[in-house]
Amino acid sequence: MKTKPIVTACLTLTAMLAFAGNSLLARAALAGGGIDALSFTAIRLAAGALTLLLLLRTRGEPQTGSWTSAIALFAYATGFSLAYLRLGAATGALILFAAVQAGMIGWSLWRGLRPNLAASLGLAIAFAAFVALMLPGLQAPDPLGALLMAGAGLAWAVYSLRGGGGSALARTGGNFLRATALCLPLALAAFLTGHATLTGTALALLSGGVTSGLGYAVWYCALLDLTPIAAASVQLTVPLIAALGAALALSETITTRLVLSGGFLLAGVALTILSRGNR
């Protein structure tokens, strides 16, 4: 059952803010050495699972989800944490959601969904902006970090495409629970070789319980009324939110390259969303 456009817009905006929050929390925790990447991933997924399962219990609702979605969630979360050891919050978010767009739109084209000329132009502008960011030169992203984040983006694309129907909270809770089980080897490795300060642990818990667990449940609700192309495009607004947040909260420098790339990305997203050719 479709919801009103204003409700879908509010759900989508909330999810985008949560996604940007994840980038900021991860960068703050990992860049400062407050926690290692494996510990951050394990705590994040476990906190998300616990938060969602407690909410489901209060509602008397069982968890659902699937192992395929859980594997995609685990792959995304692991690559995401490792990448943020090498990337700034804003740049990491830009690479992540450009890869998400590529994965979701590629799947849509393979399934026969064709955007019209205006939507295609918007997608081309957004992709060109991403290529400009990645060109070799001054302040280009770390290659390994970019590769890890791109892989995380493709895994997130799979997770988003498997949104499905039913209760978003139940599906997200089940996915987080299964992903936490997949995290057990990471948790063991982190216990033996990792480290976690009180601040780093708190940031991981906040990322898992709020901006991940609850944020992803909201995203699954929004996906019920978004096509894959629209869902892929709107996520490219996250880097701009993350860039602003990084400048205000983490004192990161917003480079000319990032500003220009982000501006063109936003223009491409707007053109794609406003076009009626994405359905």
Coordinates of C-alpha atoms in Angstrom, one line a residue:
M1 CA 0.0 0.0 0.0
K2 CA 1.5 3.3 -1.1
T3 CA 1.9 6.1 1.4
K4 CA 1.4 9.8 0.8
P5 CA 4.2 11.5 -1.1
I6 CA 4.9 13.8 1.9
V7 CA 5.3 10.8 4.2
T8 CA 7.6 9.1 1.7
A9 CA 9.7 12.3 1.4
C10 CA 10.0 12.6 5.2
L11 CA 11.0 9.0 5.6
T12 CA 13.6 9.4 2.8
L13 CA 15.0 12.5 4.4
T14 CA 15.2 10.9 7.8
A15 CA 17.0 7.9 6.2
M16 CA 19.5 10.1 4.4
L17 CA 20.3 12.0 7.6
A18 CA 20.9 8.7 9.3
F19 CA 23.2 7.5 6.5
A20 CA 25.2 10.7 6.7
G21 CA 25.3 10.3 10.5
N22 CA 26.9 6.8 10.0
S23 CA 29.7 8.3 8.0
L24 CA 30.4 11.0 10.6
L25 CA 30.2 8.6 13.5
A26 CA 32.5 6.0 11.9
R27 CA 35.1 8.6 10.8
A28 CA 35.1 10.2 14.3
A29 CA 35.6 6.8 16.0
L30 CA 38.1 5.4 13.6
A31 CA 40.2 8.4 12.6
G32 CA 40.9 9.3 16.2
G33 CA 42.1 5.8 17.0
G34 CA 39.3 5.3 19.5
I35 CA 38.5 1.9 18.2
D36 CA 39.7 -0.5 15.5
A37 CA 37.6 -1.2 12.4
L38 CA 36.7 -4.8 13.3
S39 CA 35.5 -3.9 16.8
F40 CA 33.5 -1.0 15.4
T41 CA 31.8 -3.3 12.9
A42 CA 31.0 -6.0 15.4
I43 CA 29.7 -3.5 18.0
R44 CA 27.7 -1.6 15.4
L45 CA 25.9 -4.7 14.1
A46 CA 25.3 -6.1 17.5
A47 CA 23.9 -2.8 18.8
G48 CA 21.6 -2.5 15.8
A49 CA 20.3 -6.1 16.3
L50 CA 19.7 -5.6 20.1
T51 CA 17.8 -2.3 19.5
L52 CA 15.6 -3.7 16.8
L53 CA 14.8 -6.9 18.6
L54 CA 13.9 -5.0 21.8
L55 CA 11.5 -2.9 19.8
L56 CA 10.0 -5.9 18.1
R57 CA 9.5 -7.6 21.5
T58 CA 7.6 -4.6 22.8
R59 CA 5.4 -4.8 19.7
G60 CA 4.9 -8.5 20.0
E61 CA 6.3 -8.9 16.5
P62 CA 8.7 -11.7 15.3
Q63 CA 11.9 -10.9 13.4
T64 CA 12.0 -12.0 9.8
G65 CA 14.8 -11.0 7.3
S66 CA 17.0 -13.3 5.2
W67 CA 20.5 -14.6 5.1
T68 CA 21.1 -13.1 1.7
S69 CA 20.3 -9.6 3.0
A70 CA 22.3 -10.3 6.1
I71 CA 25.4 -11.2 4.1
A72 CA 25.0 -8.0 2.1
L73 CA 24.6 -6.0 5.3
F74 CA 27.7 -7.7 6.8
A75 CA 29.8 -7.1 3.6
Y76 CA 28.7 -3.4 3.6
A77 CA 29.4 -2.8 7.3
T78 CA 32.9 -4.4 7.1
G79 CA 34.0 -2.6 4.0
F80 CA 32.6 0.6 5.3
S81 CA 34.6 0.5 8.5
L82 CA 37.9 -0.5 6.9
A83 CA 37.5 2.2 4.3
Y84 CA 37.1 4.9 6.9
L85 CA 40.5 4.2 8.2
R86 CA 41.8 5.8 4.9
L87 CA 39.0 8.2 3.8
G88 CA 37.5 11.4 5.2
A89 CA 33.8 11.4 6.1
A90 CA 32.6 13.4 3.1
T91 CA 34.8 11.7 0.5
G92 CA 33.9 8.2 1.8
A93 CA 30.2 9.0 1.7
L94 CA 30.6 10.3 -1.9
I95 CA 32.3 7.1 -3.1
L96 CA 29.9 4.9 -1.2
F97 CA 26.7 6.3 -2.6
A98 CA 28.1 6.6 -6.1
A99 CA 28.8 2.9 -6.0
V100 CA 25.2 2.4 -4.7
Q101 CA 23.8 4.3 -7.6
A102 CA 25.8 2.3 -10.1
G103 CA 24.7 -1.0 -8.6
M104 CA 21.0 -0.2 -8.3
I105 CA 20.7 1.5 -11.7
G106 CA 22.7 -1.3 -13.3
W107 CA 20.2 -3.8 -11.9
S108 CA 17.3 -1.7 -13.1
L109 CA 18.7 -1.6 -16.6
W110 CA 19.3 -5.3 -16.6
R111 CA 15.7 -5.8 -15.6
G112 CA 14.5 -3.7 -18.4
L113 CA 13.6 -0.4 -16.6
R114 CA 14.7 2.4 -18.9
P115 CA 15.0 6.1 -17.8
N116 CA 13.9 8.8 -20.3
L117 CA 16.2 11.4 -21.7
A118 CA 16.0 13.8 -18.8
A119 CA 16.6 11.0 -16.2
S120 CA 19.5 9.7 -18.3
L121 CA 21.1 13.1 -18.5
G122 CA 20.8 13.4 -14.7
L123 CA 22.5 10.1 -14.2
A124 CA 25.2 11.0 -16.6
I125 CA 25.9 14.3 -14.8
A126 CA 26.1 12.5 -11.4
F127 CA 28.4 9.8 -12.8
A128 CA 30.7 12.4 -14.4
A129 CA 31.0 14.2 -11.1
F130 CA 32.0 11.0 -9.5
V131 CA 34.7 10.3 -12.2
A132 CA 36.0 13.9 -11.7
L133 CA 36.5 13.2 -8.0
M134 CA 38.4 10.0 -8.7
L135 CA 40.8 11.4 -11.3
P136 CA 44.4 11.2 -10.2
G137 CA 45.8 14.4 -8.8
L138 CA 46.0 16.6 -5.8
Q139 CA 43.8 15.4 -2.9
A140 CA 42.5 12.3 -4.8
P141 CA 41.1 9.6 -2.5
D142 CA 43.3 6.8 -1.2
P143 CA 43.0 4.0 -3.8
L144 CA 42.6 1.1 -1.3
G145 CA 40.1 3.1 0.8
A146 CA 38.1 4.0 -2.4
L147 CA 38.1 0.4 -3.5
L148 CA 36.9 -0.8 -0.1
M149 CA 34.2 1.8 0.0
A150 CA 33.0 1.1 -3.5
G151 CA 32.7 -2.6 -2.6
A152 CA 30.7 -1.5 0.5
G153 CA 28.4 0.5 -1.8
L154 CA 27.7 -2.4 -4.1
A155 CA 26.8 -4.6 -1.0
W156 CA 24.5 -1.8 0.2
A157 CA 22.9 -1.7 -3.3
V158 CA 22.1 -5.4 -2.9
Y159 CA 20.7 -4.8 0.6
S160 CA 18.5 -1.9 -0.7
L161 CA 17.2 -3.9 -3.7
R162 CA 16.1 -6.7 -1.4
G163 CA 13.8 -4.3 0.6
G164 CA 10.7 -6.3 -0.2
G165 CA 7.4 -6.0 1.6
G166 CA 6.0 -6.7 5.1
S167 CA 7.2 -5.1 8.3
A168 CA 10.4 -3.0 7.7
L169 CA 11.2 -3.3 11.4
A170 CA 10.9 -7.1 11.4
R171 CA 13.0 -7.5 8.3
T172 CA 15.7 -5.1 9.5
G173 CA 15.8 -6.8 12.9
G174 CA 16.2 -10.2 11.4
N175 CA 18.9 -9.0 9.0
F176 CA 20.9 -7.4 11.8
L177 CA 20.6 -10.5 14.0
R178 CA 21.9 -12.7 11.2
A179 CA 24.7 -10.2 10.3
T180 CA 25.7 -10.2 14.0
A181 CA 26.1 -14.0 13.8
L182 CA 28.4 -13.6 10.8
C183 CA 30.4 -11.1 12.8
L184 CA 31.5 -13.7 15.4
P185 CA 34.9 -14.3 13.7
L186 CA 35.5 -10.5 13.5
A187 CA 34.5 -10.2 17.2
L188 CA 37.1 -12.9 18.1
A189 CA 39.8 -11.2 16.0
A190 CA 38.9 -7.9 17.6
F191 CA 39.1 -9.3 21.1
L192 CA 42.5 -10.8 20.4
T193 CA 44.1 -7.9 18.5
G194 CA 41.8 -4.9 18.6
H195 CA 41.2 -2.0 20.9
A196 CA 38.3 0.1 22.0
T197 CA 38.2 3.2 24.2
L198 CA 35.0 4.3 25.9
T199 CA 34.4 7.0 23.3
G200 CA 35.0 4.7 20.4
T201 CA 32.6 2.1 21.9
A202 CA 30.0 4.8 22.5
L203 CA 30.2 6.0 18.9
A204 CA 29.9 2.4 17.6
L205 CA 26.8 1.8 19.8
L206 CA 25.2 5.0 18.6
S207 CA 25.9 4.1 15.0
G208 CA 24.5 0.7 15.4
G209 CA 21.4 1.4 17.5
V210 CA 20.3 4.7 16.0
T211 CA 21.7 5.7 12.7
S212 CA 22.0 2.1 11.5
G213 CA 19.3 -0.1 13.1
L214 CA 16.5 2.5 13.2
G215 CA 17.7 4.4 10.2
Y216 CA 17.7 1.3 8.0
A217 CA 14.2 0.4 9.2
V218 CA 13.0 3.8 8.1
W219 CA 14.8 3.3 4.7
Y220 CA 13.0 0.0 4.2
C221 CA 9.7 1.9 4.8
A222 CA 10.6 4.5 2.2
L223 CA 11.7 1.9 -0.3
L224 CA 8.1 0.7 -0.6
D225 CA 7.3 3.9 -2.6
L226 CA 10.6 4.4 -4.4
T227 CA 11.7 2.8 -7.7
P228 CA 15.3 1.5 -7.8
I229 CA 16.5 4.4 -9.9
A230 CA 14.9 7.0 -7.7
A231 CA 16.2 5.2 -4.5
A232 CA 19.7 5.1 -6.0
S233 CA 19.7 8.7 -7.1
V234 CA 18.4 10.2 -3.8
Q235 CA 21.1 8.5 -1.8
L236 CA 23.7 10.7 -3.6
T237 CA 22.5 13.6 -1.4
V238 CA 24.1 11.9 1.5
P239 CA 27.7 13.0 0.7
L240 CA 26.6 16.7 0.7
I241 CA 25.0 16.2 4.1
A242 CA 28.1 14.3 5.4
A243 CA 30.4 17.0 4.0
L244 CA 28.6 19.8 5.9
G245 CA 28.5 17.7 9.0
A246 CA 32.2 16.8 8.7
A247 CA 33.1 20.5 8.4
L248 CA 31.0 21.5 11.4
A249 CA 31.7 18.5 13.7
L250 CA 35.0 17.0 12.6
S251 CA 36.8 20.2 11.3
E252 CA 37.4 18.4 8.0
T253 CA 38.4 20.6 5.0
I254 CA 35.9 20.8 2.2
T255 CA 38.0 20.9 -1.0
T256 CA 37.2 22.6 -4.2
R257 CA 37.1 19.2 -5.9
L258 CA 34.5 17.9 -3.4
V259 CA 32.4 21.1 -3.6
L260 CA 32.2 21.0 -7.4
S261 CA 31.7 17.2 -7.6
G262 CA 29.0 17.4 -4.9
G263 CA 27.2 20.3 -6.6
F264 CA 27.0 18.4 -9.9
L265 CA 26.0 15.3 -8.2
L266 CA 23.1 17.1 -6.5
A267 CA 22.1 18.6 -9.8
G268 CA 22.1 15.2 -11.5
V269 CA 20.0 13.7 -8.6
A270 CA 17.5 16.5 -8.8
L271 CA 17.1 16.0 -12.6
T272 CA 16.7 12.3 -12.2
I273 CA 14.1 12.5 -9.4
L274 CA 12.1 15.3 -11.1
S275 CA 12.0 13.3 -14.3
R276 CA 9.0 11.0 -14.8
G277 CA 11.1 8.5 -16.6
N278 CA 12.3 6.6 -13.6
R279 CA 9.2 4.5 -13.2

